[in-house]
Amino acid sequence: SQFRCSFRFEVAACHSCLGVPVHEALLPTTEQSPQDSFGCSLILVVGGLGRRFVKFSSARNLVSTTTKMPKQLDVRVTTVDAELEFSIDSKALGKILFDMVTKTIGLREAWFFGLYYKDSKGIDAWLRFDKKVVDQDLPKETPLNLQFRVKFYPEDVSEELVQEITQHLFFLQVKQQILDMEIYCPPEASVLLASYAVQAKFGDYDESVYKPGFLVSERLLPQRVRLMNELDYVILGQT
């Protein structure tokens, strides 16, 4: 069926991990008449660096008043730096939801990723693409909550991760897993990776800009490594 869609865009810059204030802006309304290939409307919250996100909702008006709207299912998908909210057809397959996520964030190298959740028994699971979303053992909640995560790791990162958004998502997830100690990283390597993260975020050091203590609020090292450093300081102070 052909629908006449009215899109209303709302732009909001969410506070980042450094506490940037929230600002809001409203863009003009536009109208178009696309063919609905997925049979679902959507509400999006698109993430970027520093958890900035863009949100828009799509309201559909049917051309024929006799056609019934399909039953909708609200889903929230969380990436490493954003939240995306969709309203999909209750009969939609997992592949349709996954494709909507990858198209929203502009990801082409989608084969490395999946939609992760904990089932009703608390067991780790991945959304199957060949089954309806509602037929899978997700907790009964509204909206349904899933995480967009790396599922497969490449053998050669420099050769296989081509797209910048892919590299960005890998970096943020691996960093988080190291900090949460889900991935073991030797202390020396942890410090080196932390220095790379600081360089990527703040650029070259400038003593006129960056004062002592400006990294206090940054989470850069696993707790295990921090405790080791604190112990070293104690030992050195006693000798």
XYZ file of C-alpha atoms in Angstrom:
239
model
C 0.000 0.000 0.000
C 1.073 3.536 -0.643
C 1.032 5.845 2.339
C 1.288 9.582 2.720
C 3.789 10.192 5.467
C 4.397 13.274 7.543
C 7.771 13.472 9.261
C 8.467 15.750 12.192
C 12.105 16.103 13.093
C 13.246 16.987 16.589
C 16.940 17.478 17.211
C 18.388 17.195 20.686
C 21.990 17.139 21.801
C 22.140 14.854 24.815
C 24.622 15.616 27.555
C 27.874 13.754 26.960
C 29.953 11.910 29.487
C 31.636 15.261 30.218
C 28.274 16.841 31.162
C 27.542 19.083 28.191
C 24.127 20.777 28.741
C 21.095 19.796 26.742
C 19.966 21.995 23.862
C 16.912 21.554 21.709
C 15.988 22.673 18.220
C 13.076 22.048 15.907
C 13.438 21.580 12.166
C 10.703 22.258 9.588
C 8.149 19.591 8.768
C 8.433 17.877 5.375
C 6.025 15.579 3.576
C 6.551 12.782 1.085
C 4.748 9.652 -0.162
C 7.087 6.651 -0.049
C 6.314 2.977 -0.587
C 6.482 1.263 2.805
C 8.683 -1.770 2.105
C 8.950 -2.855 5.739
C 5.367 -2.351 6.819
C 6.457 -0.499 9.937
C 6.754 3.011 11.238
C 9.687 4.060 13.362
C 10.898 6.383 16.051
C 14.635 6.928 16.022
C 17.213 8.185 18.457
C 20.461 8.248 16.513
C 23.754 8.363 18.391
C 27.064 9.949 17.637
C 30.228 10.910 19.447
C 29.642 11.991 23.028
C 26.127 10.477 23.037
C 24.680 13.226 20.893
C 21.500 11.976 19.297
C 18.837 12.906 16.791
C 15.252 11.906 17.262
C 12.374 11.873 14.815
C 8.981 10.265 14.664
C 7.038 9.110 11.643
C 3.254 9.350 11.645
C 1.432 7.603 8.780
C -1.941 8.557 7.355
C -3.500 5.859 5.193
C -4.805 6.818 1.762
C -7.680 4.368 2.186
C -9.692 4.737 5.390
C -10.843 1.100 5.107
C -7.309 -0.310 5.440
C -6.386 -1.323 8.991
C -3.063 -0.399 10.518
C -0.997 -3.451 11.468
C -0.383 -4.039 15.164
C 2.825 -2.321 16.225
C 5.619 -3.445 18.544
C 7.835 -0.925 20.357
C 11.529 -1.797 20.484
C 14.497 0.020 22.022
C 17.948 -0.823 20.641
C 20.999 0.407 22.567
C 24.375 0.814 20.900
C 27.620 1.689 22.684
C 26.899 5.413 22.349
C 23.216 5.838 21.498
C 19.643 4.649 21.935
C 17.337 3.938 19.006
C 13.611 3.412 19.361
C 11.501 1.708 16.701
C 7.878 0.827 16.252
C 7.704 -2.228 13.995
C 5.041 -4.556 12.639
C 4.314 -7.222 15.244
C 4.921 -9.859 12.544
C 8.307 -8.454 11.497
C 11.267 -10.823 11.331
C 14.440 -10.156 13.284
C 16.230 -9.370 10.009
C 13.904 -6.439 9.340
C 14.671 -4.883 12.719
C 18.415 -5.464 12.270
C 18.363 -3.852 8.810
C 16.542 -0.820 10.206
C 19.247 -0.395 12.852
C 22.164 -0.664 10.404
C 20.536 1.747 7.939
C 19.801 4.224 10.725
C 23.440 4.414 11.857
C 24.814 4.163 8.295
C 26.603 0.838 8.837
C 27.463 -1.291 5.791
C 29.804 -3.826 7.426
C 26.869 -5.312 9.302
C 28.089 -8.920 9.317
C 30.223 -8.301 12.414
C 27.232 -7.305 14.538
C 24.078 -8.713 16.054
C 21.213 -7.868 18.392
C 21.928 -9.154 21.883
C 19.542 -9.679 24.781
C 19.028 -11.757 27.905
C 16.139 -14.163 27.537
C 13.360 -14.717 30.077
C 15.687 -17.029 32.049
C 18.529 -14.489 32.131
C 20.647 -16.389 29.590
C 22.659 -14.482 26.964
C 21.070 -14.741 23.516
C 21.211 -13.238 20.027
C 18.129 -12.271 18.038
C 17.522 -14.718 15.209
C 16.976 -13.049 11.848
C 14.804 -15.832 10.391
C 12.184 -15.723 13.162
C 9.592 -13.154 14.125
C 10.740 -10.867 16.905
C 7.652 -11.690 19.000
C 8.276 -15.435 18.701
C 11.668 -15.204 20.403
C 12.239 -15.544 24.127
C 12.622 -11.860 24.970
C 11.457 -10.590 28.368
C 7.863 -9.389 28.235
C 8.351 -5.657 28.569
C 7.429 -2.506 26.683
C 9.440 -1.476 24.859
C 11.459 -4.597 24.135
C 15.114 -3.947 24.903
C 18.029 -5.194 22.812
C 21.677 -4.236 22.461
C 23.451 -3.735 19.138
C 26.828 -5.356 19.771
C 29.841 -6.856 18.067
C 29.173 -10.577 17.545
C 32.168 -11.614 15.416
C 35.738 -10.328 15.624
C 38.002 -10.026 12.550
C 41.387 -11.733 12.319
C 43.012 -8.600 10.893
C 41.435 -5.363 12.120
C 43.459 -3.122 9.796
C 42.340 -5.061 6.715
C 38.753 -6.013 7.525
C 37.350 -2.985 9.351
C 37.121 -0.469 6.534
C 34.206 1.811 7.390
C 34.840 4.503 10.008
C 31.599 3.814 11.871
C 32.598 0.134 12.159
C 35.970 1.071 13.632
C 34.263 3.500 16.024
C 31.783 0.890 17.306
C 34.525 -1.713 17.732
C 36.726 0.753 19.615
C 33.990 1.791 22.046
C 32.835 -1.762 22.742
C 36.309 -3.227 23.260
C 37.232 -0.249 25.463
C 34.130 -0.825 27.586
C 34.829 -4.565 27.875
C 38.405 -3.880 29.013
C 37.210 -1.367 31.622
C 34.556 -3.822 32.839
C 37.261 -6.548 32.905
C 35.287 -8.752 30.511
C 38.440 -8.820 28.346
C 41.780 -9.316 30.073
C 44.348 -6.679 29.190
C 47.839 -6.598 30.781
C 48.541 -3.488 32.898
C 51.154 -2.100 30.491
C 48.815 -2.517 27.519
C 45.922 -0.993 29.506
C 47.943 2.159 30.180
C 49.040 2.376 26.546
C 45.464 1.989 25.274
C 44.287 4.594 27.787
C 46.849 7.038 26.382
C 45.535 6.383 22.864
C 41.970 7.004 24.052
C 42.986 10.332 25.632
C 44.866 11.354 22.479
C 41.858 10.499 20.293
C 39.457 12.464 22.505
C 41.518 15.515 23.515
C 44.239 15.760 20.874
C 47.784 16.940 21.608
C 48.550 18.070 25.125
C 48.553 21.819 25.663
C 49.472 22.893 29.205
C 47.710 26.214 28.709
C 44.444 24.383 28.042
C 44.670 21.154 30.039
C 45.324 21.765 33.711
C 46.473 19.110 36.234
C 43.592 16.846 37.180
C 41.530 17.346 34.024
C 41.359 13.555 33.540
C 40.014 12.833 37.024
C 36.454 12.320 35.764
C 37.551 10.085 32.877
C 37.293 6.316 33.267
C 40.456 5.113 31.547
C 41.799 2.054 33.375
C 40.256 -1.193 34.699
C 39.796 -1.239 38.451
C 42.354 -4.046 38.723
C 45.044 -1.855 37.144
C 44.091 1.177 39.243
C 44.340 -0.867 42.451
C 47.756 -2.169 41.382
C 48.982 1.397 40.837
C 47.608 2.506 44.212
C 49.391 -0.424 45.869
C 52.640 0.530 44.126
C 52.322 4.071 45.483
C 51.790 2.718 49.011
C 54.818 0.414 48.737
C 57.023 3.177 47.314
C 55.930 5.519 50.096
C 56.991 3.000 52.739
C 60.481 2.394 51.289
